Amino acid sequence: MVRQQWTRPEWHATIDSTNLELLRNPSPGRVVVADHQSAGLGRRGRTWTAPPGTSLAVSVGVELPRPDLLGWVPLIAGVAVQRALADTEPTFVAALKWPNDVLIPPGAETRGGKVCGVLASATPSSVVIGAGLNIDQTADELPVAAATSWALASGRGALPVGVRQAWLAAYLEHLWSLLNDLDHDPQTVRSAYLGVCATIGRSVSIELPGGGHEHGVATGVDSDGALVLTCEGRTGVHHAGDVVHLR
C-alpha cells in the first residue's frame, strides 16, 4: 500500500459535514477542515453539532489497507488525536475509550470527559476518517454531560486560532506516521493503541448495535481491532458498540 502525501487542507468556515464533503470525492490524501458543521455525523446515525466557531472538524481520505488491517484504521486515528493533543497541550493526559473516543481526566478545577470522537467510513477505493474536536464550548454548549472541551479541560478559556492550526498539523503528522507503521509493522501500532486505551482491564457495559447490552471486563483487543469482553468465564468479541466505563 503506497501512501500519498496529504494535500493542502481545504478549510471551510462552515459546511454540512466534512465527512460528507470528502465522501463526494474520497481521494486518498485529501483533507477537509471546518470550524462549523451544520450536519455533522456521529456514530450509529447520530448527528454531531456545536455552536459556530467552537469546534474543529477534520476529515481525511486514506488508501484502503489490507482487509485484515481495516478495523485498525479508526482506532489509530484516535491515537493520532491523543498524540496531537499531547504535543499542543502537554498538561493533558488523554486516553482512549474503545474504539476511539478521546477522554481527558478531570482536574481539581477543570472539567474532564470526551473531547473528541472519530468516525470512519469505507468506500470502494479509500477510507474516510473524520475527527470532531471540542475546542471552545462552554459547559452549557456541550451536547452531553460526559463531554468536555479543550477550553474547559485546560482551564485557559477561549483558545487562540493558532492552537487549532498547531493541533491539525500534529494530528496529520501522527496519523500519517501511524498509517505507514500499520502497513509495515502492525504489532507496533497495536501496542501503541493498547498503551493509551483506558478501556482494557475495566469493567464495562457495551450497548450493542442491534440492541441490548453486554457487561463484563474488557480483556483485550483482537487482531481485527475488536473488543474482547469476558464475563463469568465466557469471552465475546465485539466489532461495534458504545462502551461505558463502569466504576
C-alpha positions as a Python dict, from the first residue, in 0.01 Angstrom:
ca = {
    (1, 'M'): (0, 0, 0),
    (2, 'V'): (163, 326, -116),
    (3, 'R'): (74, 634, 83),
    (4, 'Q'): (5, 964, -88),
    (5, 'Q'): (105, 1280, 92),
    (6, 'W'): (-168, 1495, 241),
    (7, 'T'): (-297, 1765, 10),
    (8, 'R'): (-330, 2125, 126),
    (9, 'P'): (-621, 2130, 375),
    (10, 'E'): (-947, 2264, 233),
    (11, 'W'): (-1057, 2493, 517),
    (12, 'H'): (-1425, 2594, 549),
    (13, 'A'): (-1581, 2839, 793),
    (14, 'T'): (-1896, 2625, 776),
    (15, 'I'): (-2001, 2314, 585),
    (16, 'D'): (-2268, 2047, 612),
    (17, 'S'): (-2020, 1776, 711),
    (18, 'T'): (-1650, 1729, 644),
    (19, 'N'): (-1707, 1353, 606),
    (20, 'L'): (-1988, 1408, 355),
    (21, 'E'): (-1774, 1654, 160),
    (22, 'L'): (-1489, 1406, 144),
    (23, 'L'): (-1718, 1120, 51),
    (24, 'R'): (-1824, 1322, -256),
    (25, 'N'): (-1465, 1284, -375),
    (26, 'P'): (-1287, 1038, -146),
    (27, 'S'): (-939, 1078, -291),
    (28, 'P'): (-661, 936, -73),
    (29, 'G'): (-460, 1222, 73),
    (30, 'R'): (-743, 1476, 61),
    (31, 'V'): (-801, 1683, 378),
    (32, 'V'): (-1121, 1878, 458),
    (33, 'V'): (-1140, 2100, 768),
    (34, 'A'): (-1425, 2311, 906),
    (35, 'D'): (-1481, 2542, 1201),
    (36, 'H'): (-1851, 2456, 1196),
    (37, 'Q'): (-2071, 2175, 1063),
    (38, 'S'): (-2443, 2216, 1006),
    (39, 'A'): (-2500, 1841, 967),
    (40, 'G'): (-2207, 1673, 1136),
    (41, 'L'): (-2209, 1293, 1152),
    (42, 'G'): (-2167, 1074, 1459),
    (43, 'R'): (-2157, 700, 1505),
    (44, 'R'): (-2468, 490, 1452),
    (45, 'G'): (-2650, 763, 1258),
    (46, 'R'): (-2625, 1027, 1528),
    (47, 'T'): (-2570, 1394, 1450),
    (48, 'W'): (-2281, 1597, 1585),
    (49, 'T'): (-2339, 1966, 1646),
    (50, 'A'): (-2161, 2259, 1810),
    (51, 'P'): (-2208, 2635, 1804),
    (52, 'P'): (-2022, 2806, 1517),
    (53, 'G'): (-1654, 2858, 1584),
    (54, 'T'): (-1631, 2643, 1897),
    (55, 'S'): (-1503, 2318, 1748),
    (56, 'L'): (-1285, 2179, 1471),
    (57, 'A'): (-1383, 1902, 1230),
    (58, 'V'): (-1129, 1736, 1004),
    (59, 'S'): (-1176, 1453, 757),
    (60, 'V'): (-909, 1280, 553),
    (61, 'G'): (-905, 1017, 283),
    (62, 'V'): (-662, 726, 312),
    (63, 'E'): (-595, 432, 89),
    (64, 'L'): (-765, 107, 174),
    (65, 'P'): (-532, -112, 381),
    (66, 'R'): (-518, -489, 364),
    (67, 'P'): (-856, -632, 470),
    (68, 'D'): (-709, -772, 792),
    (69, 'L'): (-593, -422, 893),
    (70, 'L'): (-907, -226, 804),
    (71, 'G'): (-1051, -242, 1156),
    (72, 'W'): (-741, -72, 1295),
    (73, 'V'): (-770, 244, 1085),
    (74, 'P'): (-1033, 417, 1304),
    (75, 'L'): (-852, 302, 1620),
    (76, 'I'): (-518, 453, 1523),
    (77, 'A'): (-695, 776, 1426),
    (78, 'G'): (-783, 804, 1794),
    (79, 'V'): (-417, 753, 1882),
    (80, 'A'): (-323, 1033, 1641),
    (81, 'V'): (-572, 1268, 1809),
    (82, 'Q'): (-436, 1175, 2153),
    (83, 'R'): (-75, 1232, 2047),
    (84, 'A'): (-156, 1565, 1880),
    (85, 'L'): (-324, 1685, 2200),
    (86, 'A'): (-14, 1587, 2398),
    (87, 'D'): (201, 1785, 2155),
    (88, 'T'): (-8, 2102, 2174),
    (89, 'E'): (-134, 2087, 2536),
    (90, 'P'): (129, 1898, 2740),
    (91, 'T'): (-81, 1918, 3057),
    (92, 'F'): (-336, 1680, 2902),
    (93, 'V'): (-300, 1311, 2980),
    (94, 'A'): (-565, 1196, 2735),
    (95, 'A'): (-666, 833, 2693),
    (96, 'L'): (-894, 640, 2459),
    (97, 'K'): (-1220, 465, 2526),
    (98, 'W'): (-1262, 182, 2277),
    (99, 'P'): (-1277, 223, 1988),
    (100, 'N'): (-1157, 583, 1955),
    (101, 'D'): (-1328, 831, 2187),
    (102, 'V'): (-1062, 1063, 2329),
    (103, 'L'): (-1105, 1128, 2702),
    (104, 'I'): (-939, 1385, 2927),
    (105, 'P'): (-948, 1314, 3303),
    (106, 'P'): (-1094, 1585, 3529),
    (107, 'G'): (-871, 1811, 3733),
    (108, 'A'): (-932, 1991, 4059),
    (109, 'E'): (-1066, 2294, 3875),
    (110, 'T'): (-1112, 2164, 3522),
    (111, 'R'): (-1375, 1953, 3350),
    (112, 'G'): (-1283, 1613, 3212),
    (113, 'G'): (-1471, 1399, 2962),
    (114, 'K'): (-1487, 1318, 2593),
    (115, 'V'): (-1311, 1586, 2392),
    (116, 'C'): (-1304, 1420, 2051),
    (117, 'G'): (-1479, 1146, 1858),
    (118, 'V'): (-1378, 968, 1539),
    (119, 'L'): (-1597, 831, 1260),
    (120, 'A'): (-1462, 622, 972),
    (121, 'S'): (-1643, 522, 652),
    (122, 'A'): (-1507, 281, 391),
    (123, 'T'): (-1557, 341, 18),
    (124, 'P'): (-1456, 107, -266),
    (125, 'S'): (-1126, 293, -302),
    (126, 'S'): (-1046, 451, 34),
    (127, 'V'): (-1134, 508, 398),
    (128, 'V'): (-1269, 846, 508),
    (129, 'I'): (-1171, 931, 866),
    (130, 'G'): (-1346, 1217, 1043),
    (131, 'A'): (-1248, 1364, 1379),
    (132, 'G'): (-1453, 1621, 1570),
    (133, 'L'): (-1262, 1810, 1839),
    (134, 'N'): (-1442, 2019, 2103),
    (135, 'I'): (-1241, 2338, 2149),
    (136, 'D'): (-1418, 2641, 2298),
    (137, 'Q'): (-1757, 2512, 2410),
    (138, 'T'): (-1882, 2618, 2749),
    (139, 'A'): (-2046, 2359, 2975),
    (140, 'D'): (-2390, 2470, 2855),
    (141, 'E'): (-2292, 2426, 2490),
    (142, 'L'): (-2177, 2064, 2516),
    (143, 'P'): (-2422, 1802, 2387),
    (144, 'V'): (-2392, 1557, 2678),
    (145, 'A'): (-2281, 1568, 3040),
    (146, 'A'): (-1991, 1329, 2972),
    (147, 'A'): (-1828, 1567, 2722),
    (148, 'T'): (-1573, 1841, 2768),
    (149, 'S'): (-1393, 2095, 2553),
    (150, 'W'): (-1028, 2186, 2525),
    (151, 'A'): (-1100, 2520, 2694),
    (152, 'L'): (-1281, 2360, 2989),
    (153, 'A'): (-1026, 2082, 3032),
    (154, 'S'): (-731, 2322, 3026),
    (155, 'G'): (-893, 2596, 3233),
    (156, 'R'): (-749, 2855, 2994),
    (157, 'G'): (-1072, 2982, 2841),
    (158, 'A'): (-1106, 3051, 2469),
    (159, 'L'): (-804, 2935, 2271),
    (160, 'P'): (-618, 3132, 2004),
    (161, 'V'): (-662, 3033, 1641),
    (162, 'G'): (-300, 2924, 1619),
    (163, 'V'): (-368, 2639, 1861),
    (164, 'R'): (-615, 2486, 1614),
    (165, 'Q'): (-361, 2504, 1336),
    (166, 'A'): (-89, 2354, 1553),
    (167, 'W'): (-314, 2066, 1660),
    (168, 'L'): (-418, 1998, 1299),
    (169, 'A'): (-58, 1986, 1179),
    (170, 'A'): (37, 1749, 1462),
    (171, 'Y'): (-268, 1529, 1402),
    (172, 'L'): (-194, 1489, 1032),
    (173, 'E'): (170, 1413, 1104),
    (174, 'H'): (88, 1146, 1364),
    (175, 'L'): (-186, 992, 1152),
    (176, 'W'): (49, 971, 854),
    (177, 'S'): (315, 802, 1066),
    (178, 'L'): (73, 555, 1225),
    (179, 'L'): (-81, 458, 891),
    (180, 'N'): (260, 379, 749),
    (181, 'D'): (354, 188, 1063),
    (182, 'L'): (32, -11, 1031),
    (183, 'D'): (139, -106, 680),
    (184, 'H'): (488, -219, 779),
    (185, 'D'): (475, -314, 1148),
    (186, 'P'): (114, -376, 1262),
    (187, 'Q'): (216, -516, 1600),
    (188, 'T'): (390, -193, 1699),
    (189, 'V'): (75, 3, 1615),
    (190, 'R'): (-141, -237, 1814),
    (191, 'S'): (90, -200, 2113),
    (192, 'A'): (73, 179, 2082),
    (193, 'Y'): (-307, 166, 2087),
    (194, 'L'): (-321, -65, 2389),
    (195, 'G'): (-82, 169, 2570),
    (196, 'V'): (-335, 455, 2562),
    (197, 'C'): (-664, 263, 2572),
    (198, 'A'): (-824, 311, 2915),
    (199, 'T'): (-1093, 51, 2840),
    (200, 'I'): (-862, -251, 2872),
    (201, 'G'): (-886, -406, 3216),
    (202, 'R'): (-1202, -212, 3306),
    (203, 'S'): (-1547, -336, 3391),
    (204, 'V'): (-1765, -206, 3110),
    (205, 'S'): (-2111, -214, 2964),
    (206, 'I'): (-2138, -219, 2585),
    (207, 'E'): (-2455, -114, 2403),
    (208, 'L'): (-2480, -341, 2100),
    (209, 'P'): (-2574, -212, 1753),
    (210, 'G'): (-2873, -444, 1733),
    (211, 'G'): (-2998, -351, 2079),
    (212, 'G'): (-2929, -487, 2424),
    (213, 'H'): (-2622, -467, 2643),
    (214, 'E'): (-2330, -687, 2742),
    (215, 'H'): (-2144, -646, 3070),
    (216, 'G'): (-1802, -775, 3162),
    (217, 'V'): (-1433, -696, 3180),
    (218, 'A'): (-1261, -566, 2868),
    (219, 'T'): (-969, -805, 2850),
    (220, 'G'): (-816, -705, 2518),
    (221, 'V'): (-844, -606, 2154),
    (222, 'D'): (-816, -884, 1899),
    (223, 'S'): (-617, -888, 1574),
    (224, 'D'): (-903, -714, 1389),
    (225, 'G'): (-937, -433, 1642),
    (226, 'A'): (-1250, -579, 1802),
    (227, 'L'): (-1308, -552, 2177),
    (228, 'V'): (-1273, -874, 2376),
    (229, 'L'): (-1519, -890, 2667),
    (230, 'T'): (-1506, -1156, 2940),
    (231, 'C'): (-1792, -1229, 3178),
    (232, 'E'): (-1818, -1527, 3414),
    (233, 'G'): (-1564, -1723, 3215),
    (234, 'R'): (-1729, -1657, 2879),
    (235, 'T'): (-1549, -1449, 2619),
    (236, 'G'): (-1718, -1247, 2347),
    (237, 'V'): (-1579, -1034, 2064),
    (238, 'H'): (-1747, -708, 1963),
    (239, 'H'): (-1664, -517, 1644),
    (240, 'A'): (-1901, -228, 1719),
    (241, 'G'): (-2089, -80, 2012),
    (242, 'D'): (-2094, 206, 2260),
    (243, 'V'): (-1885, 138, 2569),
    (244, 'V'): (-1950, 278, 2915),
    (245, 'H'): (-1672, 252, 3173),
    (246, 'L'): (-1821, 124, 3499),
    (247, 'R'): (-1687, 223, 3839),
}
